[in-house]
Structures are given as C-alpha cells and as structure tokens.
Coordinates of C-alpha atoms in Angstrom, one line a residue:
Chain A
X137 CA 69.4 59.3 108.0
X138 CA 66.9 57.3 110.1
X139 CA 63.9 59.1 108.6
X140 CA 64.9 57.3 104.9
X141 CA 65.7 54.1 107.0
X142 CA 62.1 54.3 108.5
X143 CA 60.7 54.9 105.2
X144 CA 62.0 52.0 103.4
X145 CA 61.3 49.6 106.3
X146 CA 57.2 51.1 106.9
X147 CA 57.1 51.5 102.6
X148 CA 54.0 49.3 103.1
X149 CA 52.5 51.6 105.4
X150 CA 53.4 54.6 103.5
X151 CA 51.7 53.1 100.2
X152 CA 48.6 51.5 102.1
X153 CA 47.7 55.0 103.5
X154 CA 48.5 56.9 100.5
X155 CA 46.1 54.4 98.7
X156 CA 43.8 54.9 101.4
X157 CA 43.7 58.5 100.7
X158 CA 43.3 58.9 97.5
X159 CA 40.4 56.1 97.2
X160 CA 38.9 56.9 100.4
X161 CA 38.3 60.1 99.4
X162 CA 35.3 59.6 97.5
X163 CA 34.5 56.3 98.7
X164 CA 30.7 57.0 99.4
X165 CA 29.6 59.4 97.0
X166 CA 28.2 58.4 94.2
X167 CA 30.1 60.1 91.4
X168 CA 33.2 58.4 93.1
X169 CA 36.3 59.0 91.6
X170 CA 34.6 61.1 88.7
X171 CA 34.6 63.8 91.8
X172 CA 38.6 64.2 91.3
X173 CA 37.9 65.3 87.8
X174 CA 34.4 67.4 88.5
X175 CA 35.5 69.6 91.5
X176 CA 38.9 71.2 89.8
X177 CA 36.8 71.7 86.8
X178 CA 33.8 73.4 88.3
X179 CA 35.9 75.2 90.5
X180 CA 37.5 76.8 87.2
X181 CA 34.2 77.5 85.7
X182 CA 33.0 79.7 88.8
X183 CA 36.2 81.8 88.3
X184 CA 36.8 81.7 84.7
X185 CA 32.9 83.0 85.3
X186 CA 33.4 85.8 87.8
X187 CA 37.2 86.9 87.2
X188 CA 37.0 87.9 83.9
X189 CA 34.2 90.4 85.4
X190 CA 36.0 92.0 87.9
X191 CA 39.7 91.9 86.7
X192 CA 40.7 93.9 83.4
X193 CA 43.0 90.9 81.8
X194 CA 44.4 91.0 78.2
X195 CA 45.5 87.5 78.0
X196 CA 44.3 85.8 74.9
X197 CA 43.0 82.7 76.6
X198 CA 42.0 83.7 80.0
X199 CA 40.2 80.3 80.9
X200 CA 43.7 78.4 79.6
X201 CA 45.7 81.2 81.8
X202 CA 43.8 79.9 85.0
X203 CA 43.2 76.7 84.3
X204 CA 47.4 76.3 84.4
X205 CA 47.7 78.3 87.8
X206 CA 44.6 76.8 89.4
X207 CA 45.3 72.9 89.6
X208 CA 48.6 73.4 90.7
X209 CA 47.6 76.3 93.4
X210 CA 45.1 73.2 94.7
X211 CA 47.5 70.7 95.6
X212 CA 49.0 73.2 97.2
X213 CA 46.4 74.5 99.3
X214 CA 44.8 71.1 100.1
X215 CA 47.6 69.6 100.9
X216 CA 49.1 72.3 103.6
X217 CA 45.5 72.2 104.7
X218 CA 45.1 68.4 105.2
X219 CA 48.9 68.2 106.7
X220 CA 47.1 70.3 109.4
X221 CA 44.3 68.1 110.2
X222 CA 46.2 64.9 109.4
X223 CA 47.7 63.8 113.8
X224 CA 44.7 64.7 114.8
X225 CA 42.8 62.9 112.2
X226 CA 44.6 60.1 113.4
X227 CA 44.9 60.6 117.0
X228 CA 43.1 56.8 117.8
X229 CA 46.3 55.5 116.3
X230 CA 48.8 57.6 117.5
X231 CA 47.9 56.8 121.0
X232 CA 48.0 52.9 120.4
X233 CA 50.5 52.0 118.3
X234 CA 54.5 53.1 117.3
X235 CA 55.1 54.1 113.8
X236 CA 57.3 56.2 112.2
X237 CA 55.1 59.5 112.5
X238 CA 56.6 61.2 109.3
X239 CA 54.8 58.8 107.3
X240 CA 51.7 60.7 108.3
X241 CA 52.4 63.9 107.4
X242 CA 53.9 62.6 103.9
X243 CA 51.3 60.4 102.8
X244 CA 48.8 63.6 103.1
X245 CA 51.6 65.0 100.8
X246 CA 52.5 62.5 98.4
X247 CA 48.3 61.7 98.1
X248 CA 47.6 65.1 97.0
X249 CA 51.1 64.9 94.7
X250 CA 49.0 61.9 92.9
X251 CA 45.6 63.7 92.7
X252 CA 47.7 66.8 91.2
X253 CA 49.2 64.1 88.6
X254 CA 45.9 63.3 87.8
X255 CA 44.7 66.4 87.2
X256 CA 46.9 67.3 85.1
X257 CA 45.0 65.3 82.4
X258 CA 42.4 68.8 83.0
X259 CA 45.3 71.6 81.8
X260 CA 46.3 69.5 78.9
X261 CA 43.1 68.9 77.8
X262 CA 42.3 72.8 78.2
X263 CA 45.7 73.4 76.5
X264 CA 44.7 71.1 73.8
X265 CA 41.4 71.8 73.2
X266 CA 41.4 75.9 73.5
X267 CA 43.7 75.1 70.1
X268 CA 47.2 75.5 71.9
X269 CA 49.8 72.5 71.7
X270 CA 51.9 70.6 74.2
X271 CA 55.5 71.2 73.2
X272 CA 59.0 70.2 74.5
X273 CA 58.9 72.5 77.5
X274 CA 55.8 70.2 79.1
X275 CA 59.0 68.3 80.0
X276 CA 59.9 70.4 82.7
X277 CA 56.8 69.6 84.7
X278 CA 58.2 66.8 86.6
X279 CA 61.0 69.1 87.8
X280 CA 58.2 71.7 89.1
X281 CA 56.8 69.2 90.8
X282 CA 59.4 68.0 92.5
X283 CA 60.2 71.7 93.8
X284 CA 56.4 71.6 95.0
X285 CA 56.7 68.3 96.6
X286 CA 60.1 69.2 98.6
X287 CA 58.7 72.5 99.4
X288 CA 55.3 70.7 100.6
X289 CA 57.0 68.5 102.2
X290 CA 58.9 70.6 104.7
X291 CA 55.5 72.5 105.4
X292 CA 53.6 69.7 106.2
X293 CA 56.5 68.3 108.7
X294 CA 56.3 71.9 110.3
X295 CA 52.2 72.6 110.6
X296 CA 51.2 69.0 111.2
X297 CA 53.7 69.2 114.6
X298 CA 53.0 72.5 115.6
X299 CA 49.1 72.0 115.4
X300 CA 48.8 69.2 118.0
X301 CA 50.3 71.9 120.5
X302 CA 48.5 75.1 119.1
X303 CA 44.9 73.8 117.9
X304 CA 44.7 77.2 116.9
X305 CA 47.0 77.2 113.7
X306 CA 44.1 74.8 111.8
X307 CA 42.2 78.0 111.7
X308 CA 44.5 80.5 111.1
X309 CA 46.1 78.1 108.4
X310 CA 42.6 78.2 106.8
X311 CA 42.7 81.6 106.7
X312 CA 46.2 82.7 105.6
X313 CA 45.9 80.0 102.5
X314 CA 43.0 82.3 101.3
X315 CA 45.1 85.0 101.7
X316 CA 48.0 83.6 100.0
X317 CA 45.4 82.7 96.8
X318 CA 45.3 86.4 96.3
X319 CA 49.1 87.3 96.6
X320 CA 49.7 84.4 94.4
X321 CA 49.5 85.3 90.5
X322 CA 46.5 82.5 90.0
X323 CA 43.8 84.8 88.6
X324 CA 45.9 87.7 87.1
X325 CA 49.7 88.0 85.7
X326 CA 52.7 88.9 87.9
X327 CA 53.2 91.7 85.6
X328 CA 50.1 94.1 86.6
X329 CA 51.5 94.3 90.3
X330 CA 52.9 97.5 90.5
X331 CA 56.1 98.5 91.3
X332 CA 56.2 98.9 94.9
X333 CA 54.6 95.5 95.7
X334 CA 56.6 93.2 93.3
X335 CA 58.2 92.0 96.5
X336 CA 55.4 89.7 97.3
X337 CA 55.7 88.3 94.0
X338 CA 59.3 87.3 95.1
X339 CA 58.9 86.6 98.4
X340 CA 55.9 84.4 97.8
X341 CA 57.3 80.5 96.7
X342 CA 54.1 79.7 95.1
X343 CA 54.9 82.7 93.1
X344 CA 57.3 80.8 91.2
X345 CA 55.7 77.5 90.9
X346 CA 53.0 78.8 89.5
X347 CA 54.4 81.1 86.8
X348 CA 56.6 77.8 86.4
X349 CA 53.4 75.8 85.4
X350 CA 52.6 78.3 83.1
X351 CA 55.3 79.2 81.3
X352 CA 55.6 75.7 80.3
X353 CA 52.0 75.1 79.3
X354 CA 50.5 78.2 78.5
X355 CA 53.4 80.8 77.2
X356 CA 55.5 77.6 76.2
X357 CA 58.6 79.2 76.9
X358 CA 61.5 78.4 79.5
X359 CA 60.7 78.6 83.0
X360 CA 62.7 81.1 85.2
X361 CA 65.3 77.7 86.3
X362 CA 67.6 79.5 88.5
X363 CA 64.5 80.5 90.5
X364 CA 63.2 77.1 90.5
X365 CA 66.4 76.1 91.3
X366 CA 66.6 78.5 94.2
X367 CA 63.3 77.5 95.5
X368 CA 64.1 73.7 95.5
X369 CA 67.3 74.3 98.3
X370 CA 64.8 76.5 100.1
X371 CA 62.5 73.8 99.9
X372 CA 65.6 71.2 100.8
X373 CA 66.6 73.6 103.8
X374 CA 63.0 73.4 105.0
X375 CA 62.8 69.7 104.9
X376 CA 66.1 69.5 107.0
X377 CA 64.1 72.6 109.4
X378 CA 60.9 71.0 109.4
X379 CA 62.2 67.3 110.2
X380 CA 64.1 68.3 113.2
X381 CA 61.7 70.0 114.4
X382 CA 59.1 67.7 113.9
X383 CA 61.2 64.5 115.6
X384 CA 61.2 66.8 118.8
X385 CA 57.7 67.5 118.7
X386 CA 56.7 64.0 117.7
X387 CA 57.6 62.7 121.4
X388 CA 54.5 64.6 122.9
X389 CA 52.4 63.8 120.5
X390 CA 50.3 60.9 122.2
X391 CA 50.3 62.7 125.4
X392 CA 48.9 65.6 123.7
X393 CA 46.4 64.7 121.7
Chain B
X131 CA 78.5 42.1 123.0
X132 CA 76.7 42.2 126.0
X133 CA 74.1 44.8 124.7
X134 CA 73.0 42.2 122.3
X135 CA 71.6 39.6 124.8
X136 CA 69.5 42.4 126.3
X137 CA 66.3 43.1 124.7
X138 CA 65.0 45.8 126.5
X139 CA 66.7 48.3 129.2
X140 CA 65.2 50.6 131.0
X141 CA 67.5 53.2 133.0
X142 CA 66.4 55.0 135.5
X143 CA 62.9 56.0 133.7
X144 CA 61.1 59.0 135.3
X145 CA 57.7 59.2 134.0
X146 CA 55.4 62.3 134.9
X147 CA 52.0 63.5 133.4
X148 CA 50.5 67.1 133.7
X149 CA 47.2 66.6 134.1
X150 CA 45.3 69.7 133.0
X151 CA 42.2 70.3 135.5
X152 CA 41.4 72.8 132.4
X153 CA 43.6 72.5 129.0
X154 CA 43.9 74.9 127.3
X155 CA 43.7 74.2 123.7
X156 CA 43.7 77.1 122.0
X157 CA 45.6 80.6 122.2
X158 CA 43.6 82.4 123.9
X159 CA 43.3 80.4 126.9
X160 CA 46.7 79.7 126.6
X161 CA 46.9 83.5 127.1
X162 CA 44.8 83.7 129.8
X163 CA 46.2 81.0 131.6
X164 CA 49.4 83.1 131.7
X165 CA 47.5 85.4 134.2
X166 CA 45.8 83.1 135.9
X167 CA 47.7 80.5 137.8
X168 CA 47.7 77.5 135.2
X169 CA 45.7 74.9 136.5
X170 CA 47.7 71.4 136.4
X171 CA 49.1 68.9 138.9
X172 CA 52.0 66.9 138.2
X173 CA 51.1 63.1 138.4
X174 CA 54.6 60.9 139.2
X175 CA 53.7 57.9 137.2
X176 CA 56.9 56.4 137.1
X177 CA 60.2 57.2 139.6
X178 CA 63.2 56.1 138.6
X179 CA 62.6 52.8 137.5
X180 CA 65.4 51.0 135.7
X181 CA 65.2 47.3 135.0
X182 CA 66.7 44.5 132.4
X183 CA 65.0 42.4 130.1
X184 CA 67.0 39.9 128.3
X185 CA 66.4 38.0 125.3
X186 CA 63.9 35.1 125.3
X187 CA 62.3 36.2 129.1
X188 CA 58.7 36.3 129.7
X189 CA 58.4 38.8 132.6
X190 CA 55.2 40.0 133.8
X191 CA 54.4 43.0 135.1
X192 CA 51.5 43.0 138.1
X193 CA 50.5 45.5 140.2
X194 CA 47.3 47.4 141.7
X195 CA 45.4 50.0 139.2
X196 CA 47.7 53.1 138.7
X197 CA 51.0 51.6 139.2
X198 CA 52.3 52.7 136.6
X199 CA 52.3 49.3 134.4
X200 CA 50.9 50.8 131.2
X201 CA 52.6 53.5 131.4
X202 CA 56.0 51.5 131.2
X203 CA 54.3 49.4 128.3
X204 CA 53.6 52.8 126.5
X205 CA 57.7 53.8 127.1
X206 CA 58.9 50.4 125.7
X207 CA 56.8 50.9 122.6
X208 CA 58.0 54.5 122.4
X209 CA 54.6 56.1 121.5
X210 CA 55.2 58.3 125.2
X211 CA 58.6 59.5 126.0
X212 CA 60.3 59.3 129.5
X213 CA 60.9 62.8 131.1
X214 CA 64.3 61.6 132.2
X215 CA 66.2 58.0 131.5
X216 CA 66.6 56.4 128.9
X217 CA 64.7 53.0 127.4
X218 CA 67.0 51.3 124.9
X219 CA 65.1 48.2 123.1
X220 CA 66.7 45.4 120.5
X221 CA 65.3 44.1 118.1
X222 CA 61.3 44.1 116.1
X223 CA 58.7 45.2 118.5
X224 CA 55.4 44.3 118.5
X225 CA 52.4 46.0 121.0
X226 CA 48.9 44.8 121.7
X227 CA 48.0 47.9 124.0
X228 CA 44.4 47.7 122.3
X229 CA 43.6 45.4 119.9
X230 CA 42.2 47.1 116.3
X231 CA 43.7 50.2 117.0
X232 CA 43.8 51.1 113.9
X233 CA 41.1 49.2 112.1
X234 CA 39.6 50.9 109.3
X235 CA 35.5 49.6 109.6
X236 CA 34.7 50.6 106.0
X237 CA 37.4 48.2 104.9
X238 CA 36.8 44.3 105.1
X239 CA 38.8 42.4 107.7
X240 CA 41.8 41.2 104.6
X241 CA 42.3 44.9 103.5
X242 CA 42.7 45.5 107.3
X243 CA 45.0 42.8 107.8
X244 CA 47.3 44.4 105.6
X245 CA 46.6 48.0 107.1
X246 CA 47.2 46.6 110.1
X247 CA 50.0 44.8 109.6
X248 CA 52.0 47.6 108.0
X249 CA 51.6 49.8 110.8
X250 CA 53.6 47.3 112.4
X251 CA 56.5 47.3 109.6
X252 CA 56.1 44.6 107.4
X253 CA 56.5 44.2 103.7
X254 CA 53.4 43.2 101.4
X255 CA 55.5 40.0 100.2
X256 CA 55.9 39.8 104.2
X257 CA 51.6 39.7 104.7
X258 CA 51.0 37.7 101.2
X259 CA 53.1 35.4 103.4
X260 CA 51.4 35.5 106.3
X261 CA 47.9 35.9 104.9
X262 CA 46.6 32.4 105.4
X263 CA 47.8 32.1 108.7
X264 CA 46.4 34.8 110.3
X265 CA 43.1 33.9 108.8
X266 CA 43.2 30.3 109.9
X267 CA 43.9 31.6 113.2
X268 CA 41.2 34.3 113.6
X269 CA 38.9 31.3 112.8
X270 CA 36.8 34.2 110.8
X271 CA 36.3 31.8 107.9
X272 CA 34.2 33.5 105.1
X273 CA 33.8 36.5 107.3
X274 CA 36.9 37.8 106.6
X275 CA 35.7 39.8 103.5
X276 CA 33.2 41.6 104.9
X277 CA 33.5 45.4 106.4
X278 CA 34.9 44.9 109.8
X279 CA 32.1 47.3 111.4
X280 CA 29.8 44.0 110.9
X281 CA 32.3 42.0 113.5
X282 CA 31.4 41.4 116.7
X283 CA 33.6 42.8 119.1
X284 CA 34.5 38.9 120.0
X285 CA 35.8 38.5 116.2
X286 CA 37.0 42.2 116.2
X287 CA 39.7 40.9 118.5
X288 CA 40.3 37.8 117.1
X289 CA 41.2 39.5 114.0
X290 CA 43.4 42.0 116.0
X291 CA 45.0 39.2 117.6
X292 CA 46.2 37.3 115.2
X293 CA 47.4 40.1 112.9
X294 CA 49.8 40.8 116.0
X295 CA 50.8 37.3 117.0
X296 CA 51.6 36.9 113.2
X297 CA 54.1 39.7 112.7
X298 CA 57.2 37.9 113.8
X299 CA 58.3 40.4 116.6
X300 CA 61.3 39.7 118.3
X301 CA 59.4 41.5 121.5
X302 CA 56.1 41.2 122.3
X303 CA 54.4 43.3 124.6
X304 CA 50.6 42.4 125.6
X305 CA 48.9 44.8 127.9
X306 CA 45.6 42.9 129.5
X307 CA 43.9 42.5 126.0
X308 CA 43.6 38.3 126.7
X309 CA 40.6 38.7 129.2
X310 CA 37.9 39.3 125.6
X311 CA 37.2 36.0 123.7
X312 CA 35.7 33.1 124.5
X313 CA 36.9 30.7 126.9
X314 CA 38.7 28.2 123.9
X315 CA 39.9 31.2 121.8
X316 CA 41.6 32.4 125.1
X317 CA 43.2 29.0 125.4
X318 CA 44.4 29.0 122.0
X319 CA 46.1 32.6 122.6
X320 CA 48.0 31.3 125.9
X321 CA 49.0 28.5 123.5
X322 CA 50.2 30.3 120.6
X323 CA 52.2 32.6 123.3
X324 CA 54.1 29.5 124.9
X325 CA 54.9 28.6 121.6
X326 CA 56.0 31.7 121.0
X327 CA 58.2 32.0 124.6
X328 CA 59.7 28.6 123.6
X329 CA 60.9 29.6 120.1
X330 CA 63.3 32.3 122.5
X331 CA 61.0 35.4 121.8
X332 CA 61.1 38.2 124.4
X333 CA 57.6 38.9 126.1
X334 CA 56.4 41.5 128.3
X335 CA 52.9 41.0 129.7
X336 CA 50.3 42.7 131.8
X337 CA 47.9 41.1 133.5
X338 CA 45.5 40.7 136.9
X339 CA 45.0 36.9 135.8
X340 CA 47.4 35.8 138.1
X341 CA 46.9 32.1 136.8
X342 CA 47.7 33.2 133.5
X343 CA 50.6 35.2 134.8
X344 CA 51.8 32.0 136.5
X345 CA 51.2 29.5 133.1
X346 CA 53.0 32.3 130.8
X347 CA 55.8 34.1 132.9
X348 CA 59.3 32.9 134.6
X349 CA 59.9 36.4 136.3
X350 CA 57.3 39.0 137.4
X351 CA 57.6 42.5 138.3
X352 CA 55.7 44.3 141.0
X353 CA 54.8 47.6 140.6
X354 CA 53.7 49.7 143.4
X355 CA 52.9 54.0 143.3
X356 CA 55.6 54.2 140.2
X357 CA 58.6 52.1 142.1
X358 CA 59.5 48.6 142.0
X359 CA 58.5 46.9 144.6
X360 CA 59.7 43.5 143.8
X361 CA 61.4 41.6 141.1
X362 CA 62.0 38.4 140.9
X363 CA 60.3 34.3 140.5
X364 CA 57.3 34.8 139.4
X365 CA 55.7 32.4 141.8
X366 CA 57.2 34.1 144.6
X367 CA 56.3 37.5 143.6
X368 CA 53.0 36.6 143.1
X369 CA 52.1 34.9 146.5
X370 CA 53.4 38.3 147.8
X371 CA 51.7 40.0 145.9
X372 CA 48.0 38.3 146.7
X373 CA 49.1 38.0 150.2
X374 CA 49.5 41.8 150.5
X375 CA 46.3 43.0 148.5
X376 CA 43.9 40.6 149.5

C-alpha cells in the first residue's frame, strides 16, 4: 500500500519525468517530435519491404496486418529495453537524493504507454486509408492496453532491479527481445505455426496482446477476452512479484551503482 | 506520544561497505571470482551507533575525514541502508548531500526548479507557490531562464540552495555544501538556517567550520573510527574536539 501512497505524494515527480521523457527524446534533432511519427513508419516500410519476400502470407492487406502487430510490439520492446537502462541512467541521482525508486522504473513505462497512444494515430490511419474502417470493437483497445501496461509494469520493476546487480542482463535482454520478435506472431499469423510448436504461441504473453490488437483493428472481430483476461492477473501477480522484489533490491541500489 | 517529539532515531546502526579491490560487474567475473578468492575487504563505517534527535534541535555532527559522518547523513536520508539497526525518522525530510544533484543542464534553471523540487515531494501548486521565493533568493535575476549548463558553479549552487531551503522540510540535513558561494551569499544561508532553527525545524549538519558549527548548532556529535566519541554542548564538544586534533 505505500507504493500508491508514494505515488500520489511524488505525482509531480512522476509527471515531470514522464514529460521529460517523452520531450527529451528528440530534443536535439532536428525533425523533433516528427521523429515519433517517422521511425515506426519507416520501420514498417523496411518489413512490409522484405517480409512479404521471404514469408509466403495470404492475408489480403499484409502492410495493414503488420502495421497492427508492429506499434504495439514497439512499446513493448522499448520499453522492457529502456526499464533496463533506466537506474543506471540515473545513477547521479540515486546516489544523492531519496525518492521513491518505483517512479523510475514506471515513468520509462508509462512514457513509452504515451508514445504507443500516439502512435496509434499510424494503425488507424493505415486501417483507414488501405480502405478498411474503425468499428465498435476499436473500443477494446484501452482494455489491451491496460493488460500491456500491468504486464510492462511488473517487468520493468523486475529487470530494472536485477540489472544494477547483474550488468549483464542489459545485454542478454537485448538479445532475448530479438528473439521474442520472432516467436511473437508480428510478421506472420499464429495459425501457420505448426502443430507441435503452438505452445509458444501460448506461452508467449505478447502472443495475445498482439493478436488482441489485431483482431480489433484489422479482422474487427472480438478479441479472445478470457485470454486477455488471463493475462491481466498474470500481469497483476507480476506486479505484486516484481514490487517485492524490487523494494528489497532497491536498498543496495546506491551502494551499487 | 513520545515517538512524536523525536524526529530522528537511530538504534544501534551498524554500517559496513565491501569495498571491491576488483568488482566484478558482469557474470563472468562473477564466475570466476567464485574460484578465485573474491577480492573485498569489509570497511566498518559505522558500529553500533544509536542516538536521538528530537524535534526542533540543531545537532552537528564533526569529526576527522572517514568517521563515518556522511555515511550516517546518507542512512537518515535512506538512499543507503544500515546492515543491522534500525533508523526511524518523523516527519518531511529534506537533504543537501550535493547540491544540483539532479539538475538537468539542457533545461533552464525554472524548469529545474520544478525538477528539482519534485524529486523532493512537492506538488506543482506547492512550487507555483514557492516559485518567486526561491528565485528572489538565488539572486539569479534574469538568469533564471537560461540552460543551467551556462551557470557558474557559484550560481549552480545558489540555485540548488534555495530549491532546498524552500521545500518546507520538517528535517533538514546539510552535509558541508555551505563552504561554495561568496562570502555574503554564505551569510545569507547561515541566516536563512537560524531562521529556520527558530521556526522549531529539526537540523542536522556537517561541517569542519567550527565557527559555523558554533553560530548554527546547540548540541554536536563527535564521531571518531565509526563510534561516538562524544555527545553533548556543542561548545564543549567542540573545544575537545580542536584540543585533541590540533
């Protein structure tokens, strides 16, 4: 209960540094904010260039079919990625000054939550403008989100405490996210995956999320919700996990970084 | 009923630091150093050190280099953790273990006010509140707009000063940060810290200025090799004090 009793008290802090993040990002270069928009969308065009090359797909609108997986996939992958980086980013603080440390790991979080809201403009303007419409199940995509976010959430708590004792994990983190891109249905449809390796398909939580995203923009049908639902008290029971674990490790954290 | 006229207890705080001759940072020599004998000594900062602070006291905390007075600084604050003991504080807590810390120098000095000031818990109708003050009292004038990597490190501190003054802590703690500045901005701190003392806030302070020890302080604490070595009158403690290190 002292985490939410933190949260509200260092709110300030929490919005300052989320602000920070999100602006700061682009601060210096020279396309600025325009860069939040350009990299998803080139991103997309090198795959929507090369996959349709190398992987048979019969979907009608493969560039659409990506586009959905794609930006979520991103805020998932940057932010596990930046959660790692994020104490020791900020070690000069850490060493001076008391804070609640949670707020670090969840601004990274909630940051890349607002970039992914933004980006979201990208999938319905592909959905819109390959000739497809937004219909009543784009209302589900708050609830996917908040499955992401939880699940995100009790990640980050977990790799941004274990990585100031193992430097380590940044790399294999790195590594094992690229790994994860492939065993994730992003570039081709759960359903080729034969038989014997379906399992990775459920085992994998991003699985779910993604074929969420896209049942509700591109196949605009309902999502599998007892999944979802599944997934978010995994993602709860994480949280839970990756908070206690993270207020033990906290107390070493100026000593060891 | 009693807790509440304490601000900060300490009870019987061991402190102890590995110090790595090599750290190993990553796996592999984490590996390695399994079969070869780990390198590290143990470093006793602090032994068993319990003291009470109660509200509205200005204690000061002097001792030689390595005594272990920063360290104790660091456990009120709670950014290191004791190894055994416990350190129990009351009330909003306020640290100046290095001024800036935290300072952002892309951002002008009023956006860093309010970085700066969040990281110590306030609101933003808390630091619209406080805004003018802390810029009347950094003296920055028209300064305070531009990137704070354009400061000099005289005005970086000013800046950083008067953030943390500003914050309304109940407990202040100030680890040796008064010795930057100029001779009148120096004054003004001292001043700004009576005032402070006199409206009943609680105020820990290290310092070698024994003078300003002696303006500032009613009690001082001696710390000597991680023990207390004597607690009491500040004036007292201090004469002892010079008498034995000079």
């Amino acid at each position: 209960m002292r985490i939410f009793k933190n949260l509200y008290q260092y709110r300030e802090l929490l919005k300052t540094s989320v602000k920070k993040e999100v602006r700061g990002k682009y601060k210096n270069s020279f396309l600025g904010v325009i860069w939040s928009f350009l990299n998803p969308l080139l991103q997309l065009g090198v795959y929507a260039l090369v996959f349709p090359l190398i992987i048979k797909s019969n979907e009608t609108n493969y560039t659409v079919f990506l586009c959905c997986a794609l930006i979520p996939w991103n805020f998932f992958a940057t932010a596990v990625n930046r959660s790692s980086f994020t104490m020791v980013e900020n070690s000069n603080i850490l060493k001076k000054v008391y804070f609640p440390r949670e707020i670090l790991p969840i601004s990274v979080v909630t940051s890349e939550a607002v970039n992914f809201i933004i980006s979201t403009v990208i999938i319905i303007g592909f959905v819109l403008g390959f000739g497809l419409s937004i219909t009543k199940y784009a209302l589900l995509y708050p609830l996917i989100l908040l499955v992401q976010y939880t699940l995100l959430i009790g990640i980050a708590f977990i790799v941004s405490s274990l990585v100031v004792y193992i430097r380590d994990l940044q790399h294999f983190i790195g590594v094992f996210i690229q790994l994860m891109f492939y065993a994730t249905p992003i570039a081709y449809n759960a359903k080729v995956i034969p038989e014997n390796y379906q399992w990775i398909m459920r085992f994998n939580p991003m699985a779910t999320i993604i074929s969420g995203f896209r049942d509700i923009f591109y196949y605009q049908h309902m999502p599998d919700l007892q999944a979802l639902f599944t997934l978010f008290c995994i993602g709860l029971a994480l949280c839970c996990v990756g908070y206690a674990l993270f207020s033990k490790l906290q107390k070493g954290f100026a000593e060891q970084l | 009923m009693k807790k509440e006229q304490n601000s900060i207890v300490v009870e019987n705080v061991c402190k102890s630091f590995n110090v790595y001759l090599d750290k190993s940072n990553t796996i592999k020599e984490s590996l390695l150093s399994l079969f070869k004998r780990n390198r590290k000594e143990k470093r006793q900062v602090l032994d068993d050190i319990s003291l009470t602070i109660s509200k509205g006291e200005a204690v000061a905390l002097i001792g030689v280099n390595g005594s272990g007075k920063s360290t104790l600084l660091k456990l009120m604050t709670k950014i290191i953790y004791p190894n055994k003991g416990r350190v129990i504080t009351n009330g909003k807590l306020t640290s100046l273990l290095e001024l800036g810390a935290g300072f952002h120098p892309d951002f002008s000095g009023r956006e860093n006010i309010y970085f700066n000031a969040s990281i110590f818990g306030l609101s933003r109708k808390e630091i619209d509140a406080r805004l003018n003050d802390i810029i009347e009292f950094s003296e920055l004038g028209e300064y305070i707009d531009n990137p704070v990597r354009t400061y000099s490190s005289g005005m970086y501190m000013r800046l950083a000063f008067s953030v943390a003054i500003n914050v309304d802590a109940e407990i202040l703690l100030v680890d040796e940060i008064l010795a930057v500045g100029d001779q009148h901005f120096q004054e003004k701190c001292l001043n700004k810290m009576k005032e402070l003392r006199s409206q009943g806030k609680t105020m820990v302070f290290v310092s070698h200025s024994m003078g300003q020890v002696k303006q500032l302080c009613d009690r001082a604490i001696w710390l000597h090799e991680g023990h207390i070595k004597e607690d009491g009158n500040v004036n007292e403690v201090v004469e002892h004090y010079l008498k034995e290190t000079a």
